[in-house]
XYZ file of C-alpha atoms in Angstrom:
334
model
C 168.749 -11.222 0.421
C 171.742 -11.186 -1.914
C 173.012 -8.278 -3.752
C 174.122 -8.367 -7.404
C 177.317 -6.812 -8.987
C 177.172 -3.694 -10.934
C 179.199 -5.173 -13.830
C 179.911 -8.728 -14.663
C 182.532 -9.428 -17.234
C 181.983 -13.129 -18.087
C 178.952 -15.474 -18.145
C 179.861 -17.760 -15.284
C 178.167 -19.208 -12.349
C 178.236 -16.800 -9.503
C 178.284 -17.403 -5.661
C 176.593 -14.161 -4.638
C 177.712 -12.569 -1.451
C 178.368 -8.963 -0.711
C 177.047 -7.594 -4.011
C 174.482 -5.037 -5.066
C 171.844 -4.310 -7.713
C 172.067 -0.898 -9.383
C 169.203 1.215 -10.146
C 167.153 -0.341 -13.036
C 168.617 -3.635 -12.669
C 168.220 -6.149 -15.524
C 166.279 -9.262 -14.711
C 164.515 -11.748 -16.998
C 160.733 -11.979 -16.817
C 159.508 -14.086 -14.008
C 162.797 -14.755 -12.451
C 163.228 -12.988 -9.290
C 159.986 -12.937 -7.381
C 158.607 -9.617 -6.387
C 160.083 -7.721 -9.327
C 157.813 -5.061 -10.663
C 159.360 -3.123 -13.498
C 157.181 -1.598 -16.165
C 159.815 -1.358 -18.971
C 163.550 -1.424 -19.157
C 166.192 -1.620 -21.814
C 168.681 -4.486 -22.040
C 171.534 -4.191 -24.395
C 172.958 -7.656 -24.997
C 176.254 -6.307 -26.531
C 177.482 -5.129 -23.144
C 178.507 -7.474 -20.413
C 176.665 -5.517 -17.785
C 173.718 -5.628 -15.587
C 173.319 -1.835 -15.897
C 170.555 -0.462 -18.030
C 168.435 2.698 -18.422
C 164.758 3.061 -17.954
C 162.568 3.448 -21.035
C 158.945 3.790 -21.579
C 159.096 3.747 -25.326
C 158.112 0.511 -27.168
C 160.660 -1.129 -29.528
C 159.976 -0.563 -33.225
C 161.171 -2.627 -36.184
C 163.892 -0.085 -37.053
C 165.383 0.070 -33.666
C 168.526 -1.731 -32.777
C 167.587 -5.376 -32.599
C 170.034 -5.949 -29.784
C 167.687 -3.995 -27.538
C 164.845 -6.019 -25.785
C 162.086 -4.751 -23.668
C 160.644 -6.453 -20.615
C 157.393 -5.498 -18.762
C 156.349 -6.466 -15.351
C 153.299 -5.977 -13.239
C 153.321 -3.914 -10.107
C 153.170 -6.073 -7.116
C 151.853 -4.660 -3.857
C 153.934 -4.935 -0.880
C 157.300 -5.309 -2.705
C 160.114 -2.686 -2.848
C 159.738 0.191 -5.403
C 162.332 -0.027 -8.102
C 162.332 3.701 -8.551
C 164.102 3.870 -5.183
C 166.837 1.266 -6.176
C 170.325 2.557 -6.078
C 173.818 1.181 -5.590
C 173.822 -0.649 -2.284
C 170.140 -1.402 -2.381
C 168.737 -4.808 -2.201
C 166.580 -7.023 -4.548
C 164.765 -10.399 -3.662
C 166.933 -13.128 -5.130
C 166.217 -16.851 -4.709
C 168.731 -19.628 -5.043
C 168.308 -21.298 -8.282
C 167.327 -18.034 -10.157
C 168.892 -17.586 -13.519
C 169.710 -13.824 -14.340
C 169.858 -12.930 -18.005
C 169.926 -16.634 -18.866
C 173.577 -16.666 -17.968
C 174.105 -16.178 -14.314
C 172.899 -18.863 -12.046
C 172.379 -18.125 -8.315
C 173.907 -21.108 -6.446
C 174.246 -19.461 -2.936
C 173.517 -16.344 -0.863
C 175.494 -14.837 2.015
C 173.748 -15.564 5.240
C 171.202 -17.946 3.609
C 169.348 -19.898 6.361
C 171.039 -18.036 9.137
C 168.741 -16.253 11.633
C 169.062 -12.474 11.938
C 171.258 -11.568 15.036
C 170.938 -8.253 16.917
C 173.901 -6.241 15.632
C 175.309 -4.903 18.845
C 175.009 -8.264 20.603
C 172.960 -6.783 23.479
C 169.623 -8.041 24.696
C 166.422 -6.503 23.096
C 164.983 -3.575 25.038
C 161.734 -4.355 27.075
C 159.445 -2.487 24.502
C 160.213 -5.081 21.744
C 157.338 -7.687 21.698
C 158.477 -11.239 22.227
C 155.846 -12.585 19.796
C 154.271 -11.199 16.561
C 150.596 -11.815 16.428
C 148.653 -11.955 13.051
C 145.389 -9.966 12.810
C 142.302 -12.114 13.433
C 140.423 -13.048 10.262
C 136.865 -13.719 11.222
C 135.819 -15.074 7.842
C 132.643 -12.928 7.808
C 131.660 -9.441 7.102
C 130.546 -7.403 9.937
C 127.004 -7.377 8.598
C 126.725 -11.053 9.052
C 127.167 -10.969 12.747
C 124.234 -10.281 15.190
C 124.415 -8.992 18.708
C 123.930 -12.383 20.118
C 127.145 -13.529 18.296
C 129.199 -10.826 20.156
C 131.179 -11.829 23.132
C 132.487 -8.540 24.448
C 135.623 -8.353 26.633
C 136.770 -5.170 28.338
C 140.478 -4.545 29.014
C 141.806 -1.498 30.793
C 145.453 -1.975 30.165
C 145.981 -1.198 33.811
C 144.524 2.424 33.287
C 141.222 2.058 35.042
C 140.733 3.959 38.269
C 138.010 5.366 40.483
C 138.468 9.098 40.836
C 136.699 9.031 44.166
C 139.149 6.461 45.542
C 142.219 6.992 43.513
C 142.947 10.579 42.404
C 144.974 10.862 39.217
C 146.426 14.162 37.892
C 145.948 15.339 34.418
C 149.547 14.966 33.675
C 149.170 11.247 34.334
C 146.336 10.913 31.786
C 147.288 8.230 29.075
C 144.278 8.436 26.901
C 145.117 8.612 23.241
C 145.579 12.184 21.945
C 142.519 12.146 19.730
C 140.330 11.228 22.708
C 142.097 13.014 25.532
C 140.123 15.860 27.172
C 141.765 19.205 27.114
C 141.747 19.604 30.830
C 144.292 16.851 31.007
C 146.790 19.349 29.274
C 145.733 22.544 30.774
C 145.026 21.472 34.379
C 147.950 18.992 34.693
C 148.064 19.238 38.502
C 144.298 18.858 38.878
C 142.786 15.320 39.534
C 140.937 13.860 36.596
C 137.124 13.363 37.231
C 134.410 11.365 35.545
C 133.863 14.149 33.075
C 137.198 13.213 31.490
C 135.410 10.016 30.294
C 132.372 11.839 29.009
C 134.727 13.686 26.590
C 136.445 10.544 25.457
C 133.090 8.696 25.163
C 131.823 11.442 22.798
C 134.864 11.083 20.467
C 134.175 7.342 20.444
C 130.475 7.812 19.708
C 131.362 10.111 16.796
C 133.764 7.533 15.302
C 131.257 4.814 15.542
C 128.596 6.546 13.609
C 130.916 8.164 11.059
C 133.874 7.385 8.816
C 136.187 10.110 10.136
C 137.052 10.753 13.763
C 136.167 14.234 15.010
C 139.732 14.970 16.058
C 142.699 13.335 14.308
C 145.878 12.345 15.965
C 147.610 10.788 12.862
C 151.215 12.087 12.522
C 150.338 15.072 14.773
C 151.235 16.589 18.162
C 149.355 17.656 21.213
C 149.421 21.263 20.042
C 147.915 20.275 16.722
C 145.107 18.459 18.435
C 144.362 21.437 20.619
C 144.240 23.551 17.429
C 141.720 21.059 16.009
C 139.536 21.210 19.121
C 139.425 24.988 18.874
C 138.625 24.930 15.109
C 135.863 22.502 15.635
C 134.392 23.560 19.049
C 135.178 27.219 19.311
C 137.384 29.373 21.687
C 139.105 27.837 24.677
C 138.631 29.217 28.056
C 140.729 32.410 28.275
C 143.164 31.289 30.954
C 143.872 28.073 28.992
C 144.323 29.985 25.703
C 146.808 32.373 27.403
C 148.734 29.520 29.019
C 149.154 27.607 25.767
C 152.720 28.096 24.698
C 152.300 27.257 21.089
C 149.132 29.376 20.361
C 151.135 31.841 18.231
C 151.829 29.017 15.695
C 148.047 28.665 14.955
C 146.229 31.857 16.072
C 146.736 35.655 16.369
C 146.062 37.462 19.570
C 142.328 37.680 18.841
C 142.097 33.899 18.355
C 141.747 34.131 14.540
C 143.454 31.258 12.642
C 146.819 32.220 11.067
C 146.863 32.627 7.299
C 148.158 29.610 5.432
C 147.318 26.880 7.935
C 144.574 24.309 7.383
C 141.445 25.183 9.272
C 139.249 22.259 10.438
C 135.572 22.459 9.887
C 133.160 23.439 12.626
C 131.342 20.600 14.362
C 128.420 20.953 11.899
C 130.828 20.854 8.910
C 132.608 17.874 10.448
C 129.266 15.939 10.771
C 128.444 16.664 7.121
C 131.941 15.700 5.894
C 132.756 12.763 8.192
C 129.114 11.183 8.649
C 126.408 12.277 6.277
C 128.535 12.257 3.219
C 129.712 8.708 3.737
C 126.203 7.498 4.643
C 124.906 8.895 1.358
C 127.840 7.317 -0.664
C 127.321 3.918 0.756
C 123.465 4.018 0.657
C 123.318 3.717 4.582
C 120.641 6.424 4.960
C 121.293 9.911 6.356
C 120.307 11.229 9.796
C 117.200 13.293 9.307
C 117.019 16.912 10.646
C 115.740 16.118 14.025
C 118.058 13.219 14.747
C 121.035 15.365 13.411
C 120.055 18.258 15.779
C 119.743 15.792 18.749
C 123.042 14.210 17.989
C 124.930 17.556 17.628
C 123.378 18.956 20.720
C 124.568 15.915 22.752
C 128.070 16.054 21.253
C 128.406 19.832 21.969
C 127.508 19.225 25.599
C 129.805 16.212 25.991
C 132.663 18.096 24.335
C 132.393 21.232 26.461
C 135.857 22.488 27.261
C 135.316 22.945 30.995
C 134.830 19.635 32.607
C 132.356 20.672 35.278
C 129.970 21.744 32.435
C 129.837 18.326 30.738
C 126.778 16.116 31.439
C 127.028 13.042 33.703
C 126.622 9.584 32.325
C 123.090 9.577 33.588
C 122.243 12.647 31.736
C 123.812 11.238 28.563
C 121.436 8.330 28.757
C 118.552 10.556 29.419
C 119.347 12.881 26.454
C 116.944 13.225 23.617
C 119.192 11.327 21.160
C 119.356 8.306 23.354
C 115.676 8.193 24.380
C 114.126 8.867 20.980
C 116.612 7.125 18.583
C 119.346 4.994 20.165
C 117.532 3.113 22.836
C 114.533 2.169 20.513
C 116.957 1.028 17.766
C 118.843 -1.038 20.402
C 115.661 -2.685 21.515
C 114.844 -3.576 17.878
C 118.295 -4.845 17.203
C 118.024 -7.111 20.335
C 114.797 -8.685 19.147
C 116.312 -9.390 15.680
C 119.352 -11.083 17.086
């Protein structure tokens, strides 16, 4: 994109090159695509593209040399509040600025972007950009028979009985990673690690919010969330946690001033029930809620050896009395 000069002394045709737009650039309505000013002043008596922002409408008694333009905000474009000398503005060849300055060329127009240091791109840069898939239908319009499920392990699948993998080598996303992968880094992961991750996935499927959030956060903040939601860590884990003093005192009480996450019961109300009421999806009744939270507590037990097996999950009250019957009905409808 071209950059426009701060001051222009004469109304001539410009060949734009290494120029810039100042903050609150003056542009005629509809000229440069993407512009989204609300209001700005243009004083025609000054041969300048500089102006000041104004949110006051022009009255009959005001200087008639002052004109006001309004633009609608356009999502996805740069914010003009952040413009400053050296910034950029979308300019198209053929645009006419102020009815006087005709854009006839731009520096670098039609030239592909070149890596600045001339070196090959690192291996983590994707060779192709892939657009998100648009199915053309809402999720409600699909049945189970329409689904063609494909499983991909990204090279991470392993059998703990045949291929031991240590906790320090666990690459599960932070929000779904079991705590034993952090506190027992030299111990081999077991099937119970998947039980923990499965619980976080089930929670996110039935609710609008994940039980643990890893957005813009660190391992220590996720551990803090887990304690807030589920209760105290095993003592040896808590004492070995180097960052515990940032979140808890010596008695395990949350430090003053930090955000404290809701317990698992509160998280269920805030992340599941509230949204089901809001969107008219029907709440979980008392019995199903109790069965769901009981299963979640068991699957999210800190000590891996105390978590249920996959068979025990399938034999739980929630699965037997609610999930499997609903699955059978859905299969018949599909």
